[in-house]
Coordinates of C-alpha atoms in Angstrom, one line a residue:
X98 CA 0.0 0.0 0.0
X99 CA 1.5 3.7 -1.3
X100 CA -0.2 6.9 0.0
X101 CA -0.2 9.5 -2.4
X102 CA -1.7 12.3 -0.7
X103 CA -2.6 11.7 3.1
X104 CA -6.1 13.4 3.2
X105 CA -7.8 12.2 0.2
X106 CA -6.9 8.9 2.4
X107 CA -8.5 9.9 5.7
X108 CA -11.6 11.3 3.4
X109 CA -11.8 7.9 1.5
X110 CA -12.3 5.9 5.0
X111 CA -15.2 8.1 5.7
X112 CA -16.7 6.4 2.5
X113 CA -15.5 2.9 2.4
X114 CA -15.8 2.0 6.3
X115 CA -17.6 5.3 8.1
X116 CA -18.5 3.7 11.2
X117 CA -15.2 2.2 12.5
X118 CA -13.7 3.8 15.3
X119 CA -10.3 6.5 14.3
X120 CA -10.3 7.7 17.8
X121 CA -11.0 6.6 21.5
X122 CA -10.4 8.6 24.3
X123 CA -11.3 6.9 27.6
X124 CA -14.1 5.4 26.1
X125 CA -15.5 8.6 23.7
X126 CA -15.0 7.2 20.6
X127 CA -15.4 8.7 17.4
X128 CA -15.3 7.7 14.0
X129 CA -14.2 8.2 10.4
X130 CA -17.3 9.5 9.2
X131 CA -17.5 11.9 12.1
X132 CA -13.6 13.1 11.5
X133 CA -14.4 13.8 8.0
X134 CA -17.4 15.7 9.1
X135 CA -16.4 17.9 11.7
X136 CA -12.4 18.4 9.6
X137 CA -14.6 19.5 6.6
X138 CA -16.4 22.3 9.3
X139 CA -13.4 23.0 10.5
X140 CA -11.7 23.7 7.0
X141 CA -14.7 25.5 5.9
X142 CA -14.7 27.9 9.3
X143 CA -10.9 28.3 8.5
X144 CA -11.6 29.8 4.9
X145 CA -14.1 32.2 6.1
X146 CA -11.1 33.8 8.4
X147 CA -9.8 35.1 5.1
X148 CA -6.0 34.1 6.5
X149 CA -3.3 34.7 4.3
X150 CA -2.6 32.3 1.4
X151 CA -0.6 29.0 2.8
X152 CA -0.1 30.9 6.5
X153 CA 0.5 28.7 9.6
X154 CA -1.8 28.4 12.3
X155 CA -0.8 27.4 16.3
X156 CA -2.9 25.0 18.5
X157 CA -3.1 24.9 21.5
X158 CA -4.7 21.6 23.2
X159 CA -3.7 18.7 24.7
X160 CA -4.7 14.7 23.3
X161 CA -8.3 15.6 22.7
X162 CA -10.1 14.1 19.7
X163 CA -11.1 18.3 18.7
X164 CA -6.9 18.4 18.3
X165 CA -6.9 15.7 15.6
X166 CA -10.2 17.2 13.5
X167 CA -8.5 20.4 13.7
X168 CA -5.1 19.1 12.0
X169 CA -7.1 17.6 9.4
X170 CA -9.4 20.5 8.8
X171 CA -6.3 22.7 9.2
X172 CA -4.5 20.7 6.0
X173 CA -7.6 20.8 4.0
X174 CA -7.7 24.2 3.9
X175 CA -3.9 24.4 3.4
X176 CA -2.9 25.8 6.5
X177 CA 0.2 23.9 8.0
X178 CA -1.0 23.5 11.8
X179 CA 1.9 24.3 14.7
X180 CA 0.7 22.3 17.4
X181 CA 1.4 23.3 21.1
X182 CA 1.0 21.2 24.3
X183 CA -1.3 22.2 27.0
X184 CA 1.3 21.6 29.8
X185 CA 3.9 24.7 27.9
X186 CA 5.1 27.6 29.8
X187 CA 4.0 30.9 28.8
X188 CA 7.3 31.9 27.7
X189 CA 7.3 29.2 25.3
X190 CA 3.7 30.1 23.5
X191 CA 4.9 33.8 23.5
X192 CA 8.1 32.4 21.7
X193 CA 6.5 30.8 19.4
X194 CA 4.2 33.4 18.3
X195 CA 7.2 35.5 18.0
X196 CA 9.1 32.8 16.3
X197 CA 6.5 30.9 14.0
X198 CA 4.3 34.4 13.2
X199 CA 1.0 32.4 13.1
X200 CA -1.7 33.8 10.8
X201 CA -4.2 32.5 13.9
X202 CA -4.7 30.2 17.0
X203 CA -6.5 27.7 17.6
X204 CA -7.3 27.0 21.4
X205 CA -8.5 23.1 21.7
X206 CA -7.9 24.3 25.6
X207 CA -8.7 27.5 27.1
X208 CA -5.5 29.3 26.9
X209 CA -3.3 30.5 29.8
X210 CA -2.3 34.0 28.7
X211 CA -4.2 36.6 26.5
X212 CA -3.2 36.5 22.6
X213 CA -4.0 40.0 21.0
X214 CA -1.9 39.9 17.7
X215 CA -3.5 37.6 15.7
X216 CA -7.3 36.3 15.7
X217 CA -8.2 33.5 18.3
X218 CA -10.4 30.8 17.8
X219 CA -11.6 29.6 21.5
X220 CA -12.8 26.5 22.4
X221 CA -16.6 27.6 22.1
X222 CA -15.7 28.9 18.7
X223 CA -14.3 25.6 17.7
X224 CA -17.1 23.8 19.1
X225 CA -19.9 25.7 17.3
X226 CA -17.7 25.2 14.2
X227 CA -17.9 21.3 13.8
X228 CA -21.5 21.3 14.8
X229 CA -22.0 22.7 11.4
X230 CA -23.2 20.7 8.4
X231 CA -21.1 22.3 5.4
X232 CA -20.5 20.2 2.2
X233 CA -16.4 21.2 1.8
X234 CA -15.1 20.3 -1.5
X235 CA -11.2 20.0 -0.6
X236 CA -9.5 22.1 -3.4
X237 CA -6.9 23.5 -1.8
X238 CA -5.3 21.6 0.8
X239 CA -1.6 21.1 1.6
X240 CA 0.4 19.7 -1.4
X241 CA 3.9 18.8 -2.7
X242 CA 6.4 20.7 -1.3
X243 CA 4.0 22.8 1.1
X244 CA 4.5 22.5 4.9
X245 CA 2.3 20.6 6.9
X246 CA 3.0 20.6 10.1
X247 CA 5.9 22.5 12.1
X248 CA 7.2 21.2 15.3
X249 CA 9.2 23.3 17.6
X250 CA 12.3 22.1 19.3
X251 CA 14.5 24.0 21.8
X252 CA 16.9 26.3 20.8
X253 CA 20.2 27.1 22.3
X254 CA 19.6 30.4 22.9
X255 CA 16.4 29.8 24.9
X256 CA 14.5 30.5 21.7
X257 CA 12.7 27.1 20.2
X258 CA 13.0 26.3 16.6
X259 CA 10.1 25.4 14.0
X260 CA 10.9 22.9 12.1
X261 CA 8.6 22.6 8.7
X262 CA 7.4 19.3 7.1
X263 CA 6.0 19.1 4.0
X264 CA 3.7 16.8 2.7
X265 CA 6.4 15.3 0.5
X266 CA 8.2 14.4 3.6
X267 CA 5.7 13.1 5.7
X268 CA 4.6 10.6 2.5
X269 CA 8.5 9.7 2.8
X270 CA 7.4 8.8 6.3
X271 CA 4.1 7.1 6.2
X272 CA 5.2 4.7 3.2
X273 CA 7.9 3.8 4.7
X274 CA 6.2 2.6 7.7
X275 CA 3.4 0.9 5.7
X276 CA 5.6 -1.1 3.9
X277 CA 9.0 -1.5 6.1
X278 CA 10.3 -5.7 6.3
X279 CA 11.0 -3.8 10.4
X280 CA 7.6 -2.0 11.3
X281 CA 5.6 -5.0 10.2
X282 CA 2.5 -3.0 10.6
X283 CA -0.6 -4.7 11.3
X284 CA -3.8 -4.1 9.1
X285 CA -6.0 -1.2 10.5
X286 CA -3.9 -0.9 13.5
X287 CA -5.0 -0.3 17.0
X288 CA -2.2 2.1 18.2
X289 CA -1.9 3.7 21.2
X290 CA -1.8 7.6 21.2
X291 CA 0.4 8.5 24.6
X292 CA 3.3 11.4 23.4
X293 CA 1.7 15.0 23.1
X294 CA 1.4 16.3 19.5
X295 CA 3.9 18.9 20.0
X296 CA 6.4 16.0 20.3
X297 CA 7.3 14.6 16.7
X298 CA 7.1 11.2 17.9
X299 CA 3.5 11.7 18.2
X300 CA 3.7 11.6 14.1
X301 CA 4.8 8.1 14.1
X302 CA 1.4 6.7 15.6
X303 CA -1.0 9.1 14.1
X304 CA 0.1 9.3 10.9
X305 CA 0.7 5.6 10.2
X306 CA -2.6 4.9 12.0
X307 CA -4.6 7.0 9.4
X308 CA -3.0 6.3 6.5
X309 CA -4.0 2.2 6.9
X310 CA -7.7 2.9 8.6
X311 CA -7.0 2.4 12.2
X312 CA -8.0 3.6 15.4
X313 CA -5.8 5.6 18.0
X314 CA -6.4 5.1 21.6
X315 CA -5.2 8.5 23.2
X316 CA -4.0 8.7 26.9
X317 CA -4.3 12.2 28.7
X318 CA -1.2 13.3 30.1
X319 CA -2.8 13.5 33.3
X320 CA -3.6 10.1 32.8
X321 CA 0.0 9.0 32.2
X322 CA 1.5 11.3 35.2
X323 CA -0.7 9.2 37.5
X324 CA 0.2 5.2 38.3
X325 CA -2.5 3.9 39.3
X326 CA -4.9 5.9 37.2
X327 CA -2.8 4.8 34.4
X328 CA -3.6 1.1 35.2
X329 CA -6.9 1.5 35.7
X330 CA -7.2 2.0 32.4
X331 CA -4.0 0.8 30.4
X332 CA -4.8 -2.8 30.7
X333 CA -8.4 -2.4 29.4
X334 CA -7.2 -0.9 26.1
X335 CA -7.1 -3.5 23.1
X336 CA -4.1 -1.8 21.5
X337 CA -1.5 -3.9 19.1
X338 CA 1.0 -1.3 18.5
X339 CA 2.7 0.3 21.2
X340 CA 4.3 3.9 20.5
X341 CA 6.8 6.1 22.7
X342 CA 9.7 6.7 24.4
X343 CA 12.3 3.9 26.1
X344 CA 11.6 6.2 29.5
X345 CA 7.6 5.5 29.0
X346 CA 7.8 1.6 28.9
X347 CA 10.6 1.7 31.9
X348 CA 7.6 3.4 33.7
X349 CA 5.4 0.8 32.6
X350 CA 7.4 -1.9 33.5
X351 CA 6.8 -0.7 37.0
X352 CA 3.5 -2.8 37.3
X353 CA 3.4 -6.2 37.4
X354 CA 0.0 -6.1 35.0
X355 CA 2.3 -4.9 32.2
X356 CA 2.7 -8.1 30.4
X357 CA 1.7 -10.5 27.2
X358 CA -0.9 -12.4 29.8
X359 CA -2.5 -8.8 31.1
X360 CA -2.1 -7.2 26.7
X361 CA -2.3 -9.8 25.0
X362 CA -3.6 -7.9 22.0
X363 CA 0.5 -5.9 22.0
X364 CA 2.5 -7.4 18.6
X365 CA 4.6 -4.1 18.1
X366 CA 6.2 -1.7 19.9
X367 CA 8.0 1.1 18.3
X368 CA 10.8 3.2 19.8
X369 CA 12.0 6.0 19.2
X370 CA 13.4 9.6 20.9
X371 CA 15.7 8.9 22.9
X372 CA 18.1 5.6 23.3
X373 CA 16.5 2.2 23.5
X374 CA 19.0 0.6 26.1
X375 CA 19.9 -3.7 26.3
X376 CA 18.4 -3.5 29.9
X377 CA 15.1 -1.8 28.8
X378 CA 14.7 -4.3 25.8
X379 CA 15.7 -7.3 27.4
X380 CA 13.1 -6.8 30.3
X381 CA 10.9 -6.2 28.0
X382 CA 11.3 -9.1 26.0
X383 CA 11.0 -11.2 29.4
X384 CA 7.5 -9.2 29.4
X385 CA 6.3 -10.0 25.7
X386 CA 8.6 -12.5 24.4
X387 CA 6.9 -12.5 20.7
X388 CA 6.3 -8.8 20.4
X389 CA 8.1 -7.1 17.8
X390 CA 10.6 -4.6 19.4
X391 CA 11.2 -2.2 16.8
X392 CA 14.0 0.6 17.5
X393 CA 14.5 3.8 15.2
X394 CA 16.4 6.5 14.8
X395 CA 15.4 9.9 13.4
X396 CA 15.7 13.8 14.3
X397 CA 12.3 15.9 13.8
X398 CA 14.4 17.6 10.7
X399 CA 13.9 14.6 8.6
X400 CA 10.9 13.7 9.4
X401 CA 10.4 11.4 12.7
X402 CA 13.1 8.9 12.0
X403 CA 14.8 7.7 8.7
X404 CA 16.3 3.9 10.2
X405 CA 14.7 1.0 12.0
X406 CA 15.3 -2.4 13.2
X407 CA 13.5 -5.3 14.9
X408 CA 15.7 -6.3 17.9
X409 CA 16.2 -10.1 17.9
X410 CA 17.5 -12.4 21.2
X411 CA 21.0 -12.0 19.3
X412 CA 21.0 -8.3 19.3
X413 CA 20.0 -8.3 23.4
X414 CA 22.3 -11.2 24.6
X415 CA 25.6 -9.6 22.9
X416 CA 24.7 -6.0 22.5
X417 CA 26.7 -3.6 24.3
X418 CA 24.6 -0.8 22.8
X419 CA 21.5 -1.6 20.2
X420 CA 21.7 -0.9 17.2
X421 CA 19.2 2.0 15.5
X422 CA 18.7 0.5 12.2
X423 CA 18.5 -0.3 8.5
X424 CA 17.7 3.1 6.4
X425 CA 15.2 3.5 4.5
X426 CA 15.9 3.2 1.1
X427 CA 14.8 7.0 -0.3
X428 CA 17.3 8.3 2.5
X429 CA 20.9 7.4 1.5
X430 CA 22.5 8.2 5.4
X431 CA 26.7 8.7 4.9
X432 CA 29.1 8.7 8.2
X433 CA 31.5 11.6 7.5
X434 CA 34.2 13.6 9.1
X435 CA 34.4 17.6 9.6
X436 CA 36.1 18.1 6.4
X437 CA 33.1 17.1 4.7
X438 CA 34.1 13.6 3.5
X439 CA 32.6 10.4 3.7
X440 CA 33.8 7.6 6.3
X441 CA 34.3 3.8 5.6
X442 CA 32.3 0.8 6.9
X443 CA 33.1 0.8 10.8
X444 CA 34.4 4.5 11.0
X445 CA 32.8 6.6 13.7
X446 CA 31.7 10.3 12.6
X447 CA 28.7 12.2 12.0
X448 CA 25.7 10.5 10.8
X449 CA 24.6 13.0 7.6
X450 CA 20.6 11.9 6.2
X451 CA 19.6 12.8 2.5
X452 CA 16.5 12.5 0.7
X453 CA 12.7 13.5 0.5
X454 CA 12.3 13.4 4.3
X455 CA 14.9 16.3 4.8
X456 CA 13.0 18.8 6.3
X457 CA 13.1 22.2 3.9
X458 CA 14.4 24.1 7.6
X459 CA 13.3 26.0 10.3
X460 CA 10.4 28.6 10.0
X461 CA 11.9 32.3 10.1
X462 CA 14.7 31.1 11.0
X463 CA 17.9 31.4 7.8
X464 CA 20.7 31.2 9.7
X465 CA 19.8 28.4 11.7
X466 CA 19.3 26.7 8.4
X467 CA 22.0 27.2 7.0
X468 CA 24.4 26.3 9.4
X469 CA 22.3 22.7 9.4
X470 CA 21.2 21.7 6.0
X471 CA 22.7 21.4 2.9
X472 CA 23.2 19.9 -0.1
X473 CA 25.0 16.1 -1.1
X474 CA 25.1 14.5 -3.9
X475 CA 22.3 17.0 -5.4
X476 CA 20.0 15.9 -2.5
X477 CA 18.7 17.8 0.4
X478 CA 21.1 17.3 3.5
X479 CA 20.6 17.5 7.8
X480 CA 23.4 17.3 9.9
X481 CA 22.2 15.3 12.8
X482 CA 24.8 16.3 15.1
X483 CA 24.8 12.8 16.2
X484 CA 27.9 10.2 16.0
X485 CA 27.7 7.0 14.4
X486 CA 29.0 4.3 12.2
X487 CA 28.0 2.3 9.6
X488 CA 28.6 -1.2 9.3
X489 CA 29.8 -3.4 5.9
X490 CA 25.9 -4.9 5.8
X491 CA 24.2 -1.2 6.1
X492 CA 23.3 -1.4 10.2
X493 CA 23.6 1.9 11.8
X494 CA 25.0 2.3 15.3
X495 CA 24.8 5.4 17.6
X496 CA 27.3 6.3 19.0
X497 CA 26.3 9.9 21.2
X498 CA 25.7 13.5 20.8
X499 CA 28.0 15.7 19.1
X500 CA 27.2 19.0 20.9
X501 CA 25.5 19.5 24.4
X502 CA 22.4 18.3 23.0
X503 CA 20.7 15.6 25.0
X504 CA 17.7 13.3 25.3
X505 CA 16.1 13.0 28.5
X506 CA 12.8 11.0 29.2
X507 CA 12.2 11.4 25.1
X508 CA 12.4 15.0 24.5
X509 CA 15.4 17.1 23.0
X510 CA 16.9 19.2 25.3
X511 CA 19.7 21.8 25.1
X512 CA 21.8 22.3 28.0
X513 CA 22.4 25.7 26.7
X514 CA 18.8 26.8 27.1
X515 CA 18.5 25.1 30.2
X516 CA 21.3 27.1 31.4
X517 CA 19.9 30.6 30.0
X518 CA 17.0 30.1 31.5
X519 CA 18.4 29.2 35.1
X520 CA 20.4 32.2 34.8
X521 CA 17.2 34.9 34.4
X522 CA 16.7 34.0 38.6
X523 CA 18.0 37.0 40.9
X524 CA 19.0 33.7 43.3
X525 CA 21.8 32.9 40.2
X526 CA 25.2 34.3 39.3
X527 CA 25.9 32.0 36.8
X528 CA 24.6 28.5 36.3
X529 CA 25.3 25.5 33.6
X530 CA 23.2 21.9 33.0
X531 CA 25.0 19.3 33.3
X532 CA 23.5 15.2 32.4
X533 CA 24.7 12.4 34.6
X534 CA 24.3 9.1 32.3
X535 CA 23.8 4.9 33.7
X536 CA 26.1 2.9 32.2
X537 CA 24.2 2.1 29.4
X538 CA 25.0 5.9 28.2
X539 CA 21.5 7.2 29.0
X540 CA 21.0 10.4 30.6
X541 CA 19.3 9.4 33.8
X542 CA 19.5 13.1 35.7
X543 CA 19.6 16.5 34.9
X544 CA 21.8 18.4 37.2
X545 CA 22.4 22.2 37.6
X546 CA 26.0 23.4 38.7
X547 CA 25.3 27.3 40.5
X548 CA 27.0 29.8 41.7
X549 CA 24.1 32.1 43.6
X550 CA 24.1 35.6 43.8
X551 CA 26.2 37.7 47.2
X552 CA 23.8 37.1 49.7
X553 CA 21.0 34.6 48.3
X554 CA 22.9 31.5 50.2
X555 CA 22.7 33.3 53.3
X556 CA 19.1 34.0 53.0
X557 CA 18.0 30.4 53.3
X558 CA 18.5 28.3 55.8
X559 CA 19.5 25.6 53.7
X560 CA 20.6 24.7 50.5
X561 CA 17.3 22.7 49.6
X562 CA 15.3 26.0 50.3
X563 CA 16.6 28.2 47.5
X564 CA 16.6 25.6 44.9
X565 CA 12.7 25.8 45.6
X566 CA 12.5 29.3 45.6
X567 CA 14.9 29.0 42.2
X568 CA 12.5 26.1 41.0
X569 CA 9.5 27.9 41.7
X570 CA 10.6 31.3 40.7
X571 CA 11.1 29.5 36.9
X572 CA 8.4 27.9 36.9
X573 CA 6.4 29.6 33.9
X574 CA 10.0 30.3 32.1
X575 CA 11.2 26.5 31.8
X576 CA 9.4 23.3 30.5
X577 CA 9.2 20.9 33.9
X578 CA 11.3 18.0 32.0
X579 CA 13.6 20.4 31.6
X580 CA 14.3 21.7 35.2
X581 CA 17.4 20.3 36.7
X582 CA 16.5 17.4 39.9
X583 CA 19.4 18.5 41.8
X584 CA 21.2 21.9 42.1
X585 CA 25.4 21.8 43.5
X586 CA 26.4 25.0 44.6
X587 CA 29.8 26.0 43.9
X588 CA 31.4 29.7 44.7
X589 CA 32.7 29.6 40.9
X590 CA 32.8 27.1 38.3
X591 CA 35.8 26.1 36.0
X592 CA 36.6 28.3 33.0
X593 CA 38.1 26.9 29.6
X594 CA 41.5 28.8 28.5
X595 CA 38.5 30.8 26.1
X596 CA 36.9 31.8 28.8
X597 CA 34.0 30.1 28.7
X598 CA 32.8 28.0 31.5
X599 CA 34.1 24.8 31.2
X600 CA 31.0 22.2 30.6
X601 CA 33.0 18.8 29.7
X602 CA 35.2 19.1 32.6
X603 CA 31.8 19.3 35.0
X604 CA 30.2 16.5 32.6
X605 CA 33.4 13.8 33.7
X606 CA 33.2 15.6 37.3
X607 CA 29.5 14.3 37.4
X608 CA 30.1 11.1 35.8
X609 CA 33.3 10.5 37.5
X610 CA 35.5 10.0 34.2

């Protein structure tokens, strides 16, 4: 099966098997006729607000079913849709309607700050929308070359970065999935819908799950954050594809009722994110021994991820770290040095991705751009920033970060934004992030080295109290997976012969190397 154009797929389900179910949240399900119904209002409400030609348009919301009729109506009116997660800090929206320069909003939730520069569409508005009967003929819906969605990552500045998809790329995506030897996707999967759409990880179980008919079972984050609400309901579900991060199914592991005789339905689970470690699949293996475990490896900038692999008993029991896949085949991948030149079988350097899933770049954003993409070989280039190596039968094998760029619990995080953020508290002189890793090289804490402002020490009667006050004081400025566990207070912190502090030299400190 080859998708040629995402929506007139979506809208063809509505036709050739209406009533089955595309989305269930807690038990308020809703179908493909309804989606095509209430996306066709929603496109049709979108066209009367006159925006500008091909413009993009923010969300706000959280896993709601109104979020995915929006991103469909959004497309068929040939908006690309930015979505944002409920659970964002103010500074981020405002950074992104700085950043991104959205033609309008679209508030799923009731947002947390006014918005005054560009129309808002509230949840009442939205609601009174869909109720609409309208008879939409989709004419000019996103195409080609034009950007569907945009997903913003941090920045190192403290300023997050949109990066655009097009259609093109996210067909690079979809088909690759339907068809993989390593995703093995079952007919009309049942997937479960757990990372929030502002995460590009989220694209690998939607979009997947639409393009072959399915039904997505979405889990509220306040669902997820809570262990025993989360298996009140988690072993009910009758999903067969599991989709998230490593750090998600190490949660789930927790409970005893995570297994093949609690799910049976489970066949696949699909990683991707952040690192899938031996220990982590083993145990999991213990848990389902014949589910598929597939790992993959992607950044957002080429579209979710561009290599996968089902991890065999082999692969566990002589792995010192798994490997993240075969690439697809419309994404030559090359392992090449800084001078620009490309690395045998075996030879460590930076992994490079070509091909149609290559994002076209950040939104408003030139410079950024350029310093990342490129061209090779007369195709569109990323570089990952991410080490790796090839092998002589085409296997690709991580090998870490490049920068001070890390994964922690599945999202991308920056140490340099972490650190510009700490440092806008009147408690801090000068702070840096530093990650402590487990021995299977994943970042298991996020530390903060500080050196406080005269006085602020003294004004506590411990230590513990002004990180708090810090923590607290932050709270609307930084993202709460990004917030440092544990703060070490230092009267000064090393400096490099450049003056700069001196981050590596704190990173073997903290991971005694």
């Amino acid at each position: 099966m080859t998708v040629l154009n995402l929506i007139e797929n979506i809208d063809q389900y509505a036709v050739t098997q209406p009533e089955t179910v595309v989305y269930d949240i807690l038990g308020d399900q809703h179908t493909y006729a309804q989606l095509k119904h209430d996306s066709d209002a929603v496109a049709a409400y979108i066209d009367g607000l006159n925006l500008p030609s091909k413009s993009p348009v923010m969300v706000f919301g959280g896993q709601e079913y109104e979020m995915l009729a929006t991103f469909v109506g959004l497309t068929k009116s040939g908006h690309a849709y930015a979505p944002v997660d409920v659970n964002s800090a103010n500074e981020r929206l405002t950074s992104i309607l700085e950043i991104g320069k959205p033609a309008a909003v679209i508030a799923v939730d009731e947002l947390p700050l006014a918005i005054t520069e560009v129309p808002v569409v509230t949840p009442a508005d939205l609601k009174a929308a869909m109720a609409q009967d309208v008879d939409y003929t989709v004419e000019h819906s996103v195409k080609g070359d034009e950007t569907y969605y945009i997903i913003f990552t941090s920045g190192t500045t403290g300023k997050p970065k949109g990066v655009q998809i097009s259609h093109t790329n996210l067909l690079s995506f979809v088909n690759w999935t339907l068809t993989s030897d390593q995703f093995t996707l079952p007919k009309q999967p049942k997937m479960l819908a757990q990372p929030p759409y502002s995460f590009d990880l989220s694209v690998m179980y939607w979009a997947p799950t639409l393009a072959a008919g399915g039904t997505l079972y979405a889990m509220p984050k306040e669902m997820t954050e809570n262990f025993k609400d989360l298996f009140s309901v988690l072993p009910k579900l009758p999903i067969q594809v599991w989709t998230s991060t490593p750090s998600f199914v190490d949660m789930a592991m927790l409970s005893e009722d995570f297994s093949a005789e609690k799910m049976p339905t489970i066949s696949h689970f699909y990683f991707c994110g952040e690192e899938l470690t031996v220990g982590t699949a083993a145990k999991l293996h213990e848990r389902f021994p014949e589910a598929h475990i597939i790992n993959s490896f992607g950044p957002t900038e080429a579209t979710v991820a561009f290599s996968a692999v089902a991890i065999t008993d082999e692969m566990i029991a002589k792995a010192e770290r798994l490997p993240i896949g075969y690439v697809k085949a419309d994404s030559p991948t090359f392992i090449m040095n800084d001078e620009g030149e490309k690395l045998p079988a075996g030879t460590q350097g930076e992994i490079i991705v070509t091909g149609p899933a290559v994002s076209k770049g950040y939104i408003n954003n030139p410079e950024k751009t350029e310093q990342a993409f490129f061209e090779l070989d007369g195709a569109r280039a990323y570089h990952t920033g991410d080490l790796g190596s090839m092998d002589a039968d085409g296997m690709l094998h991580y090998g870490g970060r490049m920068d001070f760029q890390i994964k922690f619990n599945g999202y991308r995080i920056e140490l340099e934004e972490v650190a510009h953020v700490l440092n806008l508290s009147k408690h801090i002189e000068q702070a840096v992030a530093v990650p402590r890793y487990n021995d299977q090289h994943k970042v298991q804490q996020l530390l903060a080295y500080v050196v406080a402002t005269p006085g602020s020490r003294e004004q506590f009667e411990k230590d513990l109290k002004l990180t708090m006050a810090i923590k607290e004081e932050l709270a609307n400025d930084m993202m709460a997976y990004m917030m440092p566990s544990r703060f070490i207070y230092r009267d000064d912190l090393p400096i490099t012969p450049n003056g700069k502090i001196d981050i590596k030299t704190l990173i073997a400190e903290v991971n005694n190397r």
